[in-house]
Amino acid sequence: MGIDVTVKIGGEAGQGIQTVGELLARACYQSGLYLMAVNDFESRIRGGHSFMQLRISDRPVMAPDHRVHLLIALNERTLQTHRSEIAEGGRVLFDSEAGGSDQSVLHVPVTKLAREAGGRIMANTVAAGACLAMLGAPDKALEQVLRQRFGDKKTGVLENNLKAAKSGVEAVAGVSFDWAFQWPDKAPAGKLLSGARVLALGALAAECRFAAFYPMSPATDVMVNLSGFETQLPLVVEQAEGEIAAVNMVIGASFAGVRAMTATSGGGFALMSEGLGLAGITETPIVIINSQRPGPATGLPTRTAQADLRFMLHAAQDDFPRFILAPGSLESAFETMVRAFALADKHQVPVIVATDQYFNDSLAIADKTLEVPEHVDRHIVGDADMEDPAAYKRFVFTDSGVSPRALPCNGRALVMVSGNEHQEDGHISERISDRIGQMDKRQRKFEGMQKEMRAPETVYPDSRVLLVGWGSTAGMIRESVEMLRDGGVDAGAVCFTDIWPFPETEVTEILDRCQRFYMVEQNATAQLGWLIRERTGRKFAQAVLKYDGRPFFPLEIADKVKACEEVS
Amino acid sequence: MVEAADYQCDFENKWCPGCGNFGIVNAMKDALAALDLPPEKVLLVSGIGQAAKTPHFLKCNFFHGLHGRALAVATGAKIANHDIPVLVNMGDGDCYGEGGNHFLAAIRRNIDVTLLVHDNRVYGLTKGQASPTSDRGFVTRIQAEGARSDPMNPVALALSQGAGFVARGYCGSKEQLGDLIRQGLEYPGFSLIDILQVCVSFNHVNTYDWYRERVFDINGNGHQPGDLQAAMKYAHPEGGRIPTGLIYRKETVPFTQRIPRLNAGPLLGQKYDRDKVQGLIQGA
Ligand SMILES: Cc1ncc(C[n+]2csc(CCOP(=O)(O)OP(=O)(O)O)c2C)c(N)n1
Ligand code: SF4
Ligand SMILES: [Mg+2]
């Protein structure tokens, strides 16, 4: 068995749990380990109960583990809430001056030590130092991270942090810990990134030049990450006066010629519905990231869900073509963003990229290099491409349904666009021939769009039972399949990224090879399961559903599938 | 030389005969010709309503979008390509009702577009409901007891929010209106022209005769547009008279000039350096 250890850090919001987590994550990353850090926090700035779960391994990990080997409790509540999760041989490091450590709970006066090192604020560093020492990390692992993080701060900050780290290390000197491991001394594996950051990087690689947004968890971080590049690239990120403004600004910018996107969550996506339809009827390419969280209405603002699939499929009135893509890993999210912009331009349609809180807020390692495409094809025409620019018609009927797209004020061709039904030149029209003609033209795009769709990724596709899911749960589903196989169940996984237009033939082929399939989704009704039923006629045997706002653990999925298998 | 006739468009007009919008569209053509701007060099953005159909009735590039949202579309287009002169046509319901928040935001951003509000004080396209600028007591089929809310004052609102170019025009004063539109287009920053517009079909109170007795030009009568106090006074019509003309103008920094990157030229035309992006991603 290789290394597979989970550290959980819990406390109140505002205590800097994320900072401890990040220090630990960076220290692991720099030593060449793999990791995944999942954030669990309440919708409040101070108080309450938050935690971060850090899974450390010598192999790539893309799911949280249900077992906790080392719990860092910055308050009593963490101790009480999570004590039961401690794995055999696991320990708790509890911030307490009381002393009296027992077998599992180790009292370490973290806050006191921090004060001695120069201030309460350094409690994070003390905790990180103690935690890493228990895990058997060399002192330099944290030192290096602290130097990077505080090296350019004013004098004293770095020194105090080094002192704090040291006192943390010393506080646990001689403590034995069953889950300590031999730390590698390797170069970092890939890149340490959050889902939100990788989505922003993907947009950059796709030559996105304009983004408008209205703050909403868990989508805001995508925009925060994007705006970090504003001063270095031809890029403008604008905080709009609301989501309706955001999507309409994006449409305006795209109409004028730049690639543009927005990111939001369910409530904001609801407000964007009319704009989505406007992009549909005006055939304006746009990209919308919908970072899902549980609903309806405000729901659980800082938690995770995959419950907007039906909504994304049907948002806005009447029919028009759209893409829905749901990446399942960091690398896939980067590539999906690049593809989203390319597909939007090529087919002149809106593209929705579905992610969620779990994906956006988690940190993990992207193994492959994130490659910027050599060419960006804008599919835009100018006067030179036209026989007679004065006769240009934006919505001319074509076999593919895609009409040559010119830009306004970019030559002699006049670009006339209306969200009302229109004739070929863009002027409003209620003539039956125009209505039918334009509607059919737009619907014809589906054929070309369908050809772009990729089959879901499969693992052990020839298994007796298949576990089927979409988007961010890919990592958990894959791991649960390994658990099932270890337990003697012949199981495989089917993970969707391309959802709409639905890849019917490919999916039917995959599903027809198994005896039965189970849906694994973070919603209450198996939304993808019923979509599969609708598009292929194939019906899932059972569904493993979770809609409490917390991400799946692989064991949870495996246990449920196993239980179903035992009765069937 | 561009002439108003160059903006002639043979698409069938859909307004009622006698509608005040005809005066507005003609004034727009005059203004664009006066600036020597050919149709292919101008972008019109509109919302939804009778007013918002305007771009269909003159030759130009246009984006006819959603009810209330034209300013957001125009903002996006302007950020993408700030070399394009942008005119926005909206109705009073469109701009001040459904799109009220975008109106406030456009003033704060000082986005360099010229907003023409065809203020007929009624919802024309939906057949005559009270609008945000209808008088209290304005009777309609659905407001049979008269409108219950007080009218908003868009000119005073814009002034109070720091707008740099605020004008009130009248659809029946074509020359003055054309001149205001020209000045609005020339103004670097957000310009509002609230246009008193007659709706012959659904507003039988604010008619041509009603306006003719009340409107008067302030600029010919010595008003200095830099005088905010006087502007505030003219924003509030009193004594049964309605001041029209350029009410207020001050120097401001337009939105796209507040973004340092855009000094190098329009976003659309700037070079996107693949290797640089790859480097940034590598280092991220
Ligand atoms: C979201 C939405 N709500 C309502 C409407 C219906 N609608 C169309 S035009 C209009 C109001 C028109 O009044 P105004 O903006 O003053 O323009 P006018 O027709 O008077 O020029 C309304 C409510 C719509 N098209 N879209
Ligand atoms: S309803 Fe009123 S505003 Fe609309 S076209 Fe007729 S007169 Fe003009
Ligand atoms: Mg009106």
PDB file of N, CA and C in Angstrom, chain A residues 329-382:
ATOM      1  N   SER A 329     -12.581  16.683 -14.331  1.00  0.00           N
ATOM      2  CA  SER A 329     -11.258  16.750 -13.714  1.00  0.00           C
ATOM      3  C   SER A 329     -10.651  18.110 -14.052  1.00  0.00           C
ATOM      4  N   LEU A 330      -9.539  18.418 -13.416  1.00  0.00           N
ATOM      5  CA  LEU A 330      -8.899  19.700 -13.685  1.00  0.00           C
ATOM      6  C   LEU A 330      -8.490  19.808 -15.154  1.00  0.00           C
ATOM      7  N   GLU A 331      -7.831  18.766 -15.651  1.00  0.00           N
ATOM      8  CA  GLU A 331      -7.368  18.812 -17.045  1.00  0.00           C
ATOM      9  C   GLU A 331      -8.550  18.938 -17.993  1.00  0.00           C
ATOM     10  N   SER A 332      -9.595  18.198 -17.675  1.00  0.00           N
ATOM     11  CA  SER A 332     -10.765  18.228 -18.540  1.00  0.00           C
ATOM     12  C   SER A 332     -11.437  19.605 -18.479  1.00  0.00           C
ATOM     13  N   ALA A 333     -11.400  20.252 -17.318  1.00  0.00           N
ATOM     14  CA  ALA A 333     -12.021  21.578 -17.201  1.00  0.00           C
ATOM     15  C   ALA A 333     -11.285  22.585 -18.069  1.00  0.00           C
ATOM     16  N   PHE A 334      -9.975  22.505 -18.075  1.00  0.00           N
ATOM     17  CA  PHE A 334      -9.176  23.408 -18.913  1.00  0.00           C
ATOM     18  C   PHE A 334      -9.536  23.199 -20.379  1.00  0.00           C
ATOM     19  N   GLU A 335      -9.517  21.954 -20.784  1.00  0.00           N
ATOM     20  CA  GLU A 335      -9.794  21.646 -22.175  1.00  0.00           C
ATOM     21  C   GLU A 335     -11.239  21.980 -22.541  1.00  0.00           C
ATOM     22  N   THR A 336     -12.136  21.756 -21.594  1.00  0.00           N
ATOM     23  CA  THR A 336     -13.544  22.045 -21.847  1.00  0.00           C
ATOM     24  C   THR A 336     -13.759  23.537 -22.102  1.00  0.00           C
ATOM     25  N   MET A 337     -13.053  24.376 -21.364  1.00  0.00           N
ATOM     26  CA  MET A 337     -13.199  25.818 -21.590  1.00  0.00           C
ATOM     27  C   MET A 337     -12.698  26.188 -22.986  1.00  0.00           C
ATOM     28  N   VAL A 338     -11.569  25.631 -23.366  1.00  0.00           N
ATOM     29  CA  VAL A 338     -11.034  25.914 -24.704  1.00  0.00           C
ATOM     30  C   VAL A 338     -12.043  25.461 -25.762  1.00  0.00           C
ATOM     31  N   ARG A 339     -12.586  24.272 -25.548  1.00  0.00           N
ATOM     32  CA  ARG A 339     -13.580  23.749 -26.487  1.00  0.00           C
ATOM     33  C   ARG A 339     -14.857  24.572 -26.482  1.00  0.00           C
ATOM     34  N   ALA A 340     -15.281  25.004 -25.294  1.00  0.00           N
ATOM     35  CA  ALA A 340     -16.538  25.741 -25.170  1.00  0.00           C
ATOM     36  C   ALA A 340     -16.507  26.986 -26.057  1.00  0.00           C
ATOM     37  N   PHE A 341     -15.416  27.734 -25.985  1.00  0.00           N
ATOM     38  CA  PHE A 341     -15.324  28.955 -26.799  1.00  0.00           C
ATOM     39  C   PHE A 341     -15.260  28.609 -28.287  1.00  0.00           C
ATOM     40  N   ALA A 342     -14.533  27.539 -28.610  1.00  0.00           N
ATOM     41  CA  ALA A 342     -14.411  27.153 -30.017  1.00  0.00           C
ATOM     42  C   ALA A 342     -15.771  26.699 -30.568  1.00  0.00           C
ATOM     43  N   LEU A 343     -16.494  25.916 -29.783  1.00  0.00           N
ATOM     44  CA  LEU A 343     -17.800  25.426 -30.230  1.00  0.00           C
ATOM     45  C   LEU A 343     -18.801  26.569 -30.353  1.00  0.00           C
ATOM     46  N   ALA A 344     -18.726  27.513 -29.403  1.00  0.00           N
ATOM     47  CA  ALA A 344     -19.641  28.653 -29.446  1.00  0.00           C
ATOM     48  C   ALA A 344     -19.434  29.430 -30.742  1.00  0.00           C
ATOM     49  N   ASP A 345     -18.180  29.702 -31.081  1.00  0.00           N
ATOM     50  CA  ASP A 345     -17.873  30.457 -32.293  1.00  0.00           C
ATOM     51  C   ASP A 345     -18.271  29.695 -33.549  1.00  0.00           C
ATOM     52  N   LYS A 346     -17.932  28.419 -33.566  1.00  0.00           N
ATOM     53  CA  LYS A 346     -18.143  27.630 -34.776  1.00  0.00           C
ATOM     54  C   LYS A 346     -19.627  27.469 -35.086  1.00  0.00           C
ATOM     55  N   HIS A 347     -20.418  27.227 -34.044  1.00  0.00           N
ATOM     56  CA  HIS A 347     -21.838  26.963 -34.270  1.00  0.00           C
ATOM     57  C   HIS A 347     -22.719  28.163 -33.945  1.00  0.00           C
ATOM     58  N   GLN A 348     -22.099  29.241 -33.451  1.00  0.00           N
ATOM     59  CA  GLN A 348     -22.846  30.473 -33.126  1.00  0.00           C
ATOM     60  C   GLN A 348     -23.995  30.179 -32.169  1.00  0.00           C
ATOM     61  N   VAL A 349     -23.631  29.579 -31.061  1.00  0.00           N
ATOM     62  CA  VAL A 349     -24.633  29.198 -30.054  1.00  0.00           C
ATOM     63  C   VAL A 349     -24.077  29.468 -28.651  1.00  0.00           C
ATOM     64  N   PRO A 350     -24.968  29.525 -27.644  1.00  0.00           N
ATOM     65  CA  PRO A 350     -24.476  29.598 -26.264  1.00  0.00           C
ATOM     66  C   PRO A 350     -23.959  28.235 -25.802  1.00  0.00           C
ATOM     67  N   VAL A 351     -22.907  28.266 -24.994  1.00  0.00           N
ATOM     68  CA  VAL A 351     -22.366  27.033 -24.420  1.00  0.00           C
ATOM     69  C   VAL A 351     -22.402  27.165 -22.902  1.00  0.00           C
ATOM     70  N   ILE A 352     -22.961  26.177 -22.243  1.00  0.00           N
ATOM     71  CA  ILE A 352     -23.010  26.185 -20.778  1.00  0.00           C
ATOM     72  C   ILE A 352     -21.999  25.172 -20.258  1.00  0.00           C
ATOM     73  N   VAL A 353     -21.115  25.633 -19.394  1.00  0.00           N
ATOM     74  CA  VAL A 353     -20.173  24.718 -18.755  1.00  0.00           C
ATOM     75  C   VAL A 353     -20.661  24.515 -17.325  1.00  0.00           C
ATOM     76  N   ALA A 354     -21.024  23.267 -17.011  1.00  0.00           N
ATOM     77  CA  ALA A 354     -21.611  22.977 -15.703  1.00  0.00           C
ATOM     78  C   ALA A 354     -20.536  22.480 -14.744  1.00  0.00           C
ATOM     79  N   THR A 355     -20.325  23.241 -13.683  1.00  0.00           N
ATOM     80  CA  THR A 355     -19.442  22.760 -12.624  1.00  0.00           C
ATOM     81  C   THR A 355     -20.225  22.860 -11.319  1.00  0.00           C
ATOM     82  N   ASP A 356     -19.542  22.807 -10.187  1.00  0.00           N
ATOM     83  CA  ASP A 356     -20.247  22.909  -8.913  1.00  0.00           C
ATOM     84  C   ASP A 356     -19.288  23.389  -7.824  1.00  0.00           C
ATOM     85  N   GLN A 357     -19.844  23.602  -6.652  1.00  0.00           N
ATOM     86  CA  GLN A 357     -19.033  24.118  -5.546  1.00  0.00           C
ATOM     87  C   GLN A 357     -17.883  23.193  -5.226  1.00  0.00           C
ATOM     88  N   TYR A 358     -18.151  21.904  -5.174  1.00  0.00           N
ATOM     89  CA  TYR A 358     -17.103  20.936  -4.843  1.00  0.00           C
ATOM     90  C   TYR A 358     -15.936  21.078  -5.811  1.00  0.00           C
ATOM     91  N   PHE A 359     -16.241  21.125  -7.086  1.00  0.00           N
ATOM     92  CA  PHE A 359     -15.175  21.222  -8.086  1.00  0.00           C
ATOM     93  C   PHE A 359     -14.459  22.570  -8.010  1.00  0.00           C
ATOM     94  N   ASN A 360     -15.224  23.648  -7.956  1.00  0.00           N
ATOM     95  CA  ASN A 360     -14.614  24.985  -7.985  1.00  0.00           C
ATOM     96  C   ASN A 360     -13.691  25.241  -6.803  1.00  0.00           C
ATOM     97  N   ASP A 361     -14.127  24.799  -5.610  1.00  0.00           N
ATOM     98  CA  ASP A 361     -13.411  25.162  -4.397  1.00  0.00           C
ATOM     99  C   ASP A 361     -12.336  24.172  -3.990  1.00  0.00           C
ATOM    100  N   SER A 362     -12.258  23.037  -4.660  1.00  0.00           N
ATOM    101  CA  SER A 362     -11.263  22.046  -4.252  1.00  0.00           C
ATOM    102  C   SER A 362      -9.928  22.283  -4.942  1.00  0.00           C
ATOM    103  N   LEU A 363      -8.870  21.918  -4.211  1.00  0.00           N
ATOM    104  CA  LEU A 363      -7.518  22.010  -4.762  1.00  0.00           C
ATOM    105  C   LEU A 363      -7.041  20.616  -5.108  1.00  0.00           C
ATOM    106  N   ALA A 364      -6.420  20.480  -6.253  1.00  0.00           N
ATOM    107  CA  ALA A 364      -5.827  19.189  -6.598  1.00  0.00           C
ATOM    108  C   ALA A 364      -4.692  19.441  -7.582  1.00  0.00           C
ATOM    109  N   ILE A 365      -4.105  18.343  -8.049  1.00  0.00           N
ATOM    110  CA  ILE A 365      -2.955  18.503  -8.934  1.00  0.00           C
ATOM    111  C   ILE A 365      -3.319  18.126 -10.363  1.00  0.00           C
ATOM    112  N   ALA A 366      -3.093  19.078 -11.259  1.00  0.00           N
ATOM    113  CA  ALA A 366      -3.289  18.801 -12.687  1.00  0.00           C
ATOM    114  C   ALA A 366      -1.979  18.222 -13.194  1.00  0.00           C
ATOM    115  N   ASP A 367      -2.060  16.990 -13.689  1.00  0.00           N
ATOM    116  CA  ASP A 367      -0.872  16.244 -14.068  1.00  0.00           C
ATOM    117  C   ASP A 367      -0.307  16.646 -15.424  1.00  0.00           C
ATOM    118  N   LYS A 368      -1.219  16.836 -16.373  1.00  0.00           N
ATOM    119  CA  LYS A 368      -0.767  17.140 -17.734  1.00  0.00           C
ATOM    120  C   LYS A 368      -0.505  18.628 -17.882  1.00  0.00           C
ATOM    121  N   THR A 369       0.344  19.004 -18.847  1.00  0.00           N
ATOM    122  CA  THR A 369       0.554  20.434 -19.084  1.00  0.00           C
ATOM    123  C   THR A 369      -0.702  21.022 -19.705  1.00  0.00           C
ATOM    124  N   LEU A 370      -0.982  22.247 -19.321  1.00  0.00           N
ATOM    125  CA  LEU A 370      -2.162  22.919 -19.833  1.00  0.00           C
ATOM    126  C   LEU A 370      -1.740  23.687 -21.079  1.00  0.00           C
ATOM    127  N   GLU A 371      -2.114  23.145 -22.206  1.00  0.00           N
ATOM    128  CA  GLU A 371      -1.610  23.599 -23.496  1.00  0.00           C
ATOM    129  C   GLU A 371      -2.552  24.631 -24.136  1.00  0.00           C
ATOM    130  N   VAL A 372      -2.031  25.797 -24.444  1.00  0.00           N
ATOM    131  CA  VAL A 372      -2.816  26.804 -25.167  1.00  0.00           C
ATOM    132  C   VAL A 372      -2.867  26.382 -26.640  1.00  0.00           C
ATOM    133  N   PRO A 373      -4.039  26.401 -27.254  1.00  0.00           N
ATOM    134  CA  PRO A 373      -4.112  25.943 -28.651  1.00  0.00           C
ATOM    135  C   PRO A 373      -3.264  26.814 -29.588  1.00  0.00           C
ATOM    136  N   GLU A 374      -2.724  26.180 -30.626  1.00  0.00           N
ATOM    137  CA  GLU A 374      -1.899  26.908 -31.593  1.00  0.00           C
ATOM    138  C   GLU A 374      -2.709  27.977 -32.316  1.00  0.00           C
ATOM    139  N   HIS A 375      -3.918  27.615 -32.704  1.00  0.00           N
ATOM    140  CA  HIS A 375      -4.736  28.552 -33.472  1.00  0.00           C
ATOM    141  C   HIS A 375      -6.094  28.726 -32.831  1.00  0.00           C
ATOM    142  N   VAL A 376      -6.586  29.927 -32.922  1.00  0.00           N
ATOM    143  CA  VAL A 376      -7.953  30.155 -32.510  1.00  0.00           C
ATOM    144  C   VAL A 376      -8.711  30.557 -33.765  1.00  0.00           C
ATOM    145  N   ASP A 377      -9.656  29.727 -34.167  1.00  0.00           N
ATOM    146  CA  ASP A 377     -10.416  30.029 -35.374  1.00  0.00           C
ATOM    147  C   ASP A 377     -11.707  30.730 -34.974  1.00  0.00           C
ATOM    148  N   ARG A 378     -11.856  31.977 -35.410  1.00  0.00           N
ATOM    149  CA  ARG A 378     -13.007  32.763 -34.966  1.00  0.00           C
ATOM    150  C   ARG A 378     -14.246  32.576 -35.846  1.00  0.00           C
ATOM    151  N   HIS A 379     -14.099  31.980 -37.006  1.00  0.00           N
ATOM    152  CA  HIS A 379     -15.249  31.807 -37.898  1.00  0.00           C
ATOM    153  C   HIS A 379     -15.967  33.137 -38.139  1.00  0.00           C
ATOM    154  N   ILE A 380     -15.193  34.139 -38.468  1.00  0.00           N
ATOM    155  CA  ILE A 380     -15.758  35.465 -38.730  1.00  0.00           C
ATOM    156  C   ILE A 380     -15.404  35.868 -40.157  1.00  0.00           C
ATOM    157  N   VAL A 381     -16.364  36.465 -40.846  1.00  0.00           N
ATOM    158  CA  VAL A 381     -16.095  36.900 -42.221  1.00  0.00           C
ATOM    159  C   VAL A 381     -16.009  38.420 -42.293  1.00  0.00           C
ATOM    160  N   GLY A 382     -15.342  38.900 -43.327  1.00  0.00           N
ATOM    161  CA  GLY A 382     -15.245  40.335 -43.578  1.00  0.00           C
ATOM    162  C   GLY A 382     -15.645  40.622 -45.016  1.00  0.00           C
TER     163      GLY A 382
END
